[in-house]
Coordinates of C-alpha atoms and ligand atoms in Angstrom, one line a residue:
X1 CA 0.0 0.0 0.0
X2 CA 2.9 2.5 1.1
X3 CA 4.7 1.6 -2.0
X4 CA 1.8 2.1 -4.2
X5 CA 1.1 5.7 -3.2
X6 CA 5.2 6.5 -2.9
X7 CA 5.6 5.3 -7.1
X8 CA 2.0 7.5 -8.1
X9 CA 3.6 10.6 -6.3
X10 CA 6.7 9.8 -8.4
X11 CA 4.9 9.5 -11.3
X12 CA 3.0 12.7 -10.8
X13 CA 6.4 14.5 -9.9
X14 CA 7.7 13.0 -13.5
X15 CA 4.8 13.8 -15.3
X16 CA 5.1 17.7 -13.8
X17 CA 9.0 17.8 -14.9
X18 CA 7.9 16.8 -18.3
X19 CA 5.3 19.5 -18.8
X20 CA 7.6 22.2 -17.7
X21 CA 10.2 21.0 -20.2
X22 CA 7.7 21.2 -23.0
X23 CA 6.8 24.4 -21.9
X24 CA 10.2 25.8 -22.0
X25 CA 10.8 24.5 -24.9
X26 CA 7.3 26.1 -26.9
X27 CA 8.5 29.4 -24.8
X28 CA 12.1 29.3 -26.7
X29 CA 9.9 29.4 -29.9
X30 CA 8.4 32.8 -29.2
X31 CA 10.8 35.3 -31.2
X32 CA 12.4 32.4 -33.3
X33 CA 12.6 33.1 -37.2
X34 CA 10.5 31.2 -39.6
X35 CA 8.6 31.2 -42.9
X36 CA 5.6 28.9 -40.6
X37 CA 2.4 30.8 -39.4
X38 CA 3.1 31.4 -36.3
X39 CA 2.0 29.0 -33.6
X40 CA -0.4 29.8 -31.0
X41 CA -1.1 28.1 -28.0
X42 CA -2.6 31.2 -26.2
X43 CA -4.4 33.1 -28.9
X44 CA -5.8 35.4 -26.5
X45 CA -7.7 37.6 -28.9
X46 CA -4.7 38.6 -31.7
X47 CA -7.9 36.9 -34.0
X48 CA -11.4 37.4 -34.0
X49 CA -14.1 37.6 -36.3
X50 CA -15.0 41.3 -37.2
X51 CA -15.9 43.3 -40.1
X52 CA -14.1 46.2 -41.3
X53 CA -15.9 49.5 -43.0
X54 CA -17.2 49.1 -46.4
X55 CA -16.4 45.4 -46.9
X56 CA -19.2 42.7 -47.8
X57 CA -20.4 40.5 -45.7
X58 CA -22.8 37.4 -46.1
X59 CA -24.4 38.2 -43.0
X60 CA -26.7 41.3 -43.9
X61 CA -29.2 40.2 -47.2
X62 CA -27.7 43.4 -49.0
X63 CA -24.7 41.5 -48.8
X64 CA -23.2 44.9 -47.1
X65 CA -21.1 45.2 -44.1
X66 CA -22.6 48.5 -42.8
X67 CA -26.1 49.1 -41.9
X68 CA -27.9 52.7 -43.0
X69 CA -28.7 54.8 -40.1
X70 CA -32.7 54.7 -38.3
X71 CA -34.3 57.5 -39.3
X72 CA -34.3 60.1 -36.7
X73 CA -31.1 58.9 -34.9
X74 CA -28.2 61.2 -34.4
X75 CA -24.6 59.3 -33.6
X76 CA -23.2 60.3 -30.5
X77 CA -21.2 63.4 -30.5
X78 CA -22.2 64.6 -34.1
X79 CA -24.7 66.8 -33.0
X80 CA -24.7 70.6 -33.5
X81 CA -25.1 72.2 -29.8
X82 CA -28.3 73.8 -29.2
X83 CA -27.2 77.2 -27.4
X84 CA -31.0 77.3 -26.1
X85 CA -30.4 73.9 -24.3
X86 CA -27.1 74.2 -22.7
X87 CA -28.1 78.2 -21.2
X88 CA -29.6 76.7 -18.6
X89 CA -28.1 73.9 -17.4
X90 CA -25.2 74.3 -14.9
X91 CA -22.3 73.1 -16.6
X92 CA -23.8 74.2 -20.6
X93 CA -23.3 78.0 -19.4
X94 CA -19.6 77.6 -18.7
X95 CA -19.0 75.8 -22.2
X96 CA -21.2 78.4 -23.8
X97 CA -18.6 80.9 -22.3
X98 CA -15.6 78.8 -23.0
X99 CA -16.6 78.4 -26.7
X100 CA -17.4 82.2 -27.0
X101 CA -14.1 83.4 -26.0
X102 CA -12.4 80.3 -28.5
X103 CA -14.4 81.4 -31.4
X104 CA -13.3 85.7 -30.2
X105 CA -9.5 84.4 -29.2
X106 CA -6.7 86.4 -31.6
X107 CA -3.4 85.9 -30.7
X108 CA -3.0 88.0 -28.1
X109 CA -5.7 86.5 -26.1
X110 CA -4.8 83.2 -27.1
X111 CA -0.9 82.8 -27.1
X112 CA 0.3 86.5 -26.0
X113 CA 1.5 87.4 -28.7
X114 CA 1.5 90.9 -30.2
X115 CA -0.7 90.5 -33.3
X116 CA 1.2 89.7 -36.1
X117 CA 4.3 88.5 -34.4
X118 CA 5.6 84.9 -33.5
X119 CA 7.9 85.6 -30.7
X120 CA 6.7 89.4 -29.3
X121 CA 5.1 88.9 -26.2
X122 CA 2.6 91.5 -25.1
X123 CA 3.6 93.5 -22.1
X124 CA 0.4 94.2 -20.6
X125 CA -2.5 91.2 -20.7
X126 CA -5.6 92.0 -22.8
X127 CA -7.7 91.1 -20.4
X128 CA -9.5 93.6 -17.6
X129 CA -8.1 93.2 -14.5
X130 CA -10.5 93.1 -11.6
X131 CA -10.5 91.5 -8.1
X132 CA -12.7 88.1 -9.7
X133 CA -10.0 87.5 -11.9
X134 CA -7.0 88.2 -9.0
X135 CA -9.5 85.6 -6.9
X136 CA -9.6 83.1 -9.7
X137 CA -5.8 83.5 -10.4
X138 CA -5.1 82.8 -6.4
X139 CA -7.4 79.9 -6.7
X140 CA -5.6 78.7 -9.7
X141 CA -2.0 79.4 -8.8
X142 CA -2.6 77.8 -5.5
X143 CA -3.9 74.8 -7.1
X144 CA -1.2 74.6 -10.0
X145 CA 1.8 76.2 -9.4
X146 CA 2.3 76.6 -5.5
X147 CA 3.5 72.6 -4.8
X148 CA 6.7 73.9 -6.6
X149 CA 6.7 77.8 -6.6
X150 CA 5.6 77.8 -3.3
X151 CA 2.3 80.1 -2.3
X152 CA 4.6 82.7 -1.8
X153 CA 5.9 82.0 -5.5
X154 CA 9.6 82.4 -4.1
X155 CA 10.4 79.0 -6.0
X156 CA 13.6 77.4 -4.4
X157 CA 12.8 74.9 -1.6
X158 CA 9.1 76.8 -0.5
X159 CA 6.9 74.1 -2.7
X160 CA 7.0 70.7 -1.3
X161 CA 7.4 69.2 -5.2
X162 CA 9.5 72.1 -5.8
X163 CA 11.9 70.8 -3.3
X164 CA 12.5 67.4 -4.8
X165 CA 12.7 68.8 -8.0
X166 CA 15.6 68.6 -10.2
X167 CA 15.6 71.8 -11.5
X168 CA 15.2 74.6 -8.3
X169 CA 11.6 76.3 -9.0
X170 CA 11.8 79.8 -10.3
X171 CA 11.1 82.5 -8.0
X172 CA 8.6 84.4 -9.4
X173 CA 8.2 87.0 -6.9
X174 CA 11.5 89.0 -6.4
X175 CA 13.2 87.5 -9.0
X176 CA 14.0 91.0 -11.4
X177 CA 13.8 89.1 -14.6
X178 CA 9.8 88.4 -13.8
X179 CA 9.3 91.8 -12.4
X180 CA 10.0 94.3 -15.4
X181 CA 7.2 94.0 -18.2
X182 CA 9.7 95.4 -20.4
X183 CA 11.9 92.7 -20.3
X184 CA 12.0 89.7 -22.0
X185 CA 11.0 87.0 -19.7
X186 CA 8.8 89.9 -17.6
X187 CA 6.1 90.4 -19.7
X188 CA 2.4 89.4 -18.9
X189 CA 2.1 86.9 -22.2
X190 CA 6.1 85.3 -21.9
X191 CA 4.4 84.8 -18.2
X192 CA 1.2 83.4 -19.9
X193 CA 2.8 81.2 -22.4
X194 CA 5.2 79.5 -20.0
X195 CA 1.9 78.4 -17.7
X196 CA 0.2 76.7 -21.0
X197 CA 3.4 75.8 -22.4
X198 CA 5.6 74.6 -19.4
X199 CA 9.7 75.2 -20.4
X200 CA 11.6 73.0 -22.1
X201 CA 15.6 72.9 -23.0
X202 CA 16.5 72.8 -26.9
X203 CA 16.3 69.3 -26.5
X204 CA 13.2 68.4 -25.2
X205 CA 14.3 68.4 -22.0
X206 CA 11.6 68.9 -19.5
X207 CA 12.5 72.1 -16.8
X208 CA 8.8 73.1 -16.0
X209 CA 5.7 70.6 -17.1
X210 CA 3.4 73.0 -19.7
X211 CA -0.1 73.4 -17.9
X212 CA -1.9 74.1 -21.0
X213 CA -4.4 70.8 -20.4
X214 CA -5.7 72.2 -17.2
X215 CA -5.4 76.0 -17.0
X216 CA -7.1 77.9 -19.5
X217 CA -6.7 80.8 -21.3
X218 CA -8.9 82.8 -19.1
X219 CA -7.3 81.1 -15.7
X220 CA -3.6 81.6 -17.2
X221 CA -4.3 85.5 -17.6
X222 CA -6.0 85.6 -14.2
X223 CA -2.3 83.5 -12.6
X224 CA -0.6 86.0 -14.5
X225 CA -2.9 88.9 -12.4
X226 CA -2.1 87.1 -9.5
X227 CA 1.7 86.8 -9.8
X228 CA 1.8 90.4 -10.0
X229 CA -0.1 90.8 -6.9
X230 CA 2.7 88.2 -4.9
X231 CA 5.5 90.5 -6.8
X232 CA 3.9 93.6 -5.5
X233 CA 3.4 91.6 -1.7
X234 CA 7.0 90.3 -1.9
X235 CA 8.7 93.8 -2.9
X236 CA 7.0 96.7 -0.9
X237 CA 8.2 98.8 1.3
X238 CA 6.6 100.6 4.3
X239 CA 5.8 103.8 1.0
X240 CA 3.9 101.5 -0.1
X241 CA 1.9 101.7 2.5
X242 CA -1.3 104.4 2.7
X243 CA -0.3 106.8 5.4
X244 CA -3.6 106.8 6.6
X245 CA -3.2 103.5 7.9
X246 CA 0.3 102.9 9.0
X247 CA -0.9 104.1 12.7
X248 CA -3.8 101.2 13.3
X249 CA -0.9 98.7 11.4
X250 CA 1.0 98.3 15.2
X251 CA 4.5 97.6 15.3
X252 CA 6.4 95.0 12.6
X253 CA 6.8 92.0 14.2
X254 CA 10.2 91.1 15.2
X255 CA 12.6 89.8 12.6
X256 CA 12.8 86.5 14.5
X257 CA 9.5 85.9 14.3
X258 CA 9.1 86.7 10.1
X259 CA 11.7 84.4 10.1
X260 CA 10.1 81.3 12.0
X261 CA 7.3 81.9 9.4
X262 CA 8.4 79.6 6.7
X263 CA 4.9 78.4 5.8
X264 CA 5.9 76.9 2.3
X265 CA 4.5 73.7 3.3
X266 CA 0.6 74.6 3.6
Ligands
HEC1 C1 6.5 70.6 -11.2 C2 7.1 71.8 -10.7 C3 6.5 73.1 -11.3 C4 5.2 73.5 -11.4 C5 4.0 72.8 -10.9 C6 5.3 74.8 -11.9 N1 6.5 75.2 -12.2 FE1 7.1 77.0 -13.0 N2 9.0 76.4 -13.0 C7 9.5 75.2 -12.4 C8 10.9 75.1 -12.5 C9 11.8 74.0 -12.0 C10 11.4 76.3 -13.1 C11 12.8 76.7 -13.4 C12 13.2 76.2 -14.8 C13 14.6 76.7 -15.1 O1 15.2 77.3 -14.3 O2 14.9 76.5 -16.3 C14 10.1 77.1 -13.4 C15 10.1 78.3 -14.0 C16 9.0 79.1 -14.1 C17 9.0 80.4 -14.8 C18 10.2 81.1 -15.3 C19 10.4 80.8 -16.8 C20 11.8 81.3 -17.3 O3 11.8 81.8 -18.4 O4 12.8 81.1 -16.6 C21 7.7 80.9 -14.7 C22 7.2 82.2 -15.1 C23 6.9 79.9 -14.0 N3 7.7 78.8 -13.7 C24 5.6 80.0 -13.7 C25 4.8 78.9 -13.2 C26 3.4 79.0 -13.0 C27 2.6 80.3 -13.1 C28 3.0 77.8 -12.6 C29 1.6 77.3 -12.3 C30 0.7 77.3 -13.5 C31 4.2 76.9 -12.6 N4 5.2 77.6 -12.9 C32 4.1 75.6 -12.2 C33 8.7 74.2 -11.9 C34 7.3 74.2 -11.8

């Protein structure tokens, strides 16, 4: 009895050692050259019956692949929008806007160009600066560009991505290159094209990821509005101050403590 059960787990150990060997050996056939088919022992679905557009098939009577459209039915996504029908609904009224400043976009708007130009960037944005768009931009800048800039936009080691980066983030708030409009890298639309197009060395090279995909037009101009607004925090002086406030202000807090205040993190 003892033997018995000792020679079928042999058997069974021999049997197993066989089918690995043959399956090592298929394996070594995968990459081989040859003039055969190839073999297949797991087709998974490289095959499968289908019909491709506009040939004949013996399934329909017609003897046509393709079937004629119901009447009345509109394929998915081929549909002219009905401004009527998206004005009220929720999220049609922010398309409707989006699309109506696509279809008004000229360069300027759209890349920051001067009109007519490839490479002129427009020193002042063409878009009206008011406290909504400052608030979107904060919104925006804080979502987008403060894990490496830092909230403060100082750049350096105030973002928590910024930090690990490989390049040190830009500092965008004192830095003099960013602060004169006149300049080349100071002007509002250089500042809006490196947010939608990120910066990249001559060869390909990624320094800053572009942010085009998630920051629109309208949302780039308003971080521009709002990087102007860190420059102005990051650079006054008490003259910048209105007189008639400096007295309810109190006195500035002790250097230590402005120091201690490295908040970068948030
Ligand atoms: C993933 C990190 C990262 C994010 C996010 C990021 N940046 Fe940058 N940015 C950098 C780095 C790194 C540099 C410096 C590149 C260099 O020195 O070549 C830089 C440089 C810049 C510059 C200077 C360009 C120049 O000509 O030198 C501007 C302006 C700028 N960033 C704005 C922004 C704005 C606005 C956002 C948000 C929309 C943003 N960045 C998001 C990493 C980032």
């Amino acid at each position: 009895m003892h033997t018995t059960r000792h020679t079928s787990g042999f058997s069974a150990y021999l049997a197993l050692g066989l089918l690995g060997a043959s399956v090592m050996t298929l394996g070594a056939c995968r990459g081989d050259r040859s003039d055969e088919p190839p073999r297949r022992f797991f087709p998974d679905m490289d095959h499968q019956p289908k019909v491709k557009a506009q040939t004949s098939s013996k399934f329909f009577e017609d003897g046509s692949s393709q079937r004629t459209h119901v009447d009345g039915v509109v394929a998915f996504g081929s549909t002219a929008h009905d401004p009527a029908m998206l004005e009220h609904s929720e999220w049609g009224g922010t398309y409707l806007e989006d699309r109506a400043s696509m279809l008004d976009a000229d360069e300027t708007y759209a890349f920051g160009l001067v009109s007519g130009t490839t490479d002129q960037y427009v020193p002042v944005m063409p878009v009206e600066v008011t406290s909504e768009l400052i608030e979107r931009g904060q919104e925006r800048f804080d979502i987008y560009c403060s894990m490496c800039h830092g909230y403060d936009g100082l750049g350096g080691n105030s973002g928590t991505v910024g930090r690990l980066w490989s390049i040190p983030p830009a500092n965008l708030a004192q830095d003099a290159r960013f602060l004169d409009r006149a300049g080349a890298q100071g002007s509002d639309g250089y500042l809006f094209h490196i947010i939608r197009n990120g910066l990249y060395t001559e060869d390909g090279t990624i320094r800053m990821p572009s942010y085009g995909h998630a920051v629109n037009e309208h949302d780039a101009w308003a971080i521009v509005a709002y990087l102007r607004v860190l420059q102005a925090a990051s650079n006054a002086t008490m003259d910048d101050v209105d007189p008639s406030v400096i007295s309810s202000l109190g006195a500035p807090p002790a250097a230590e403590s402005t120091e201690s205040t490295d908040g970068g993190e948030g």
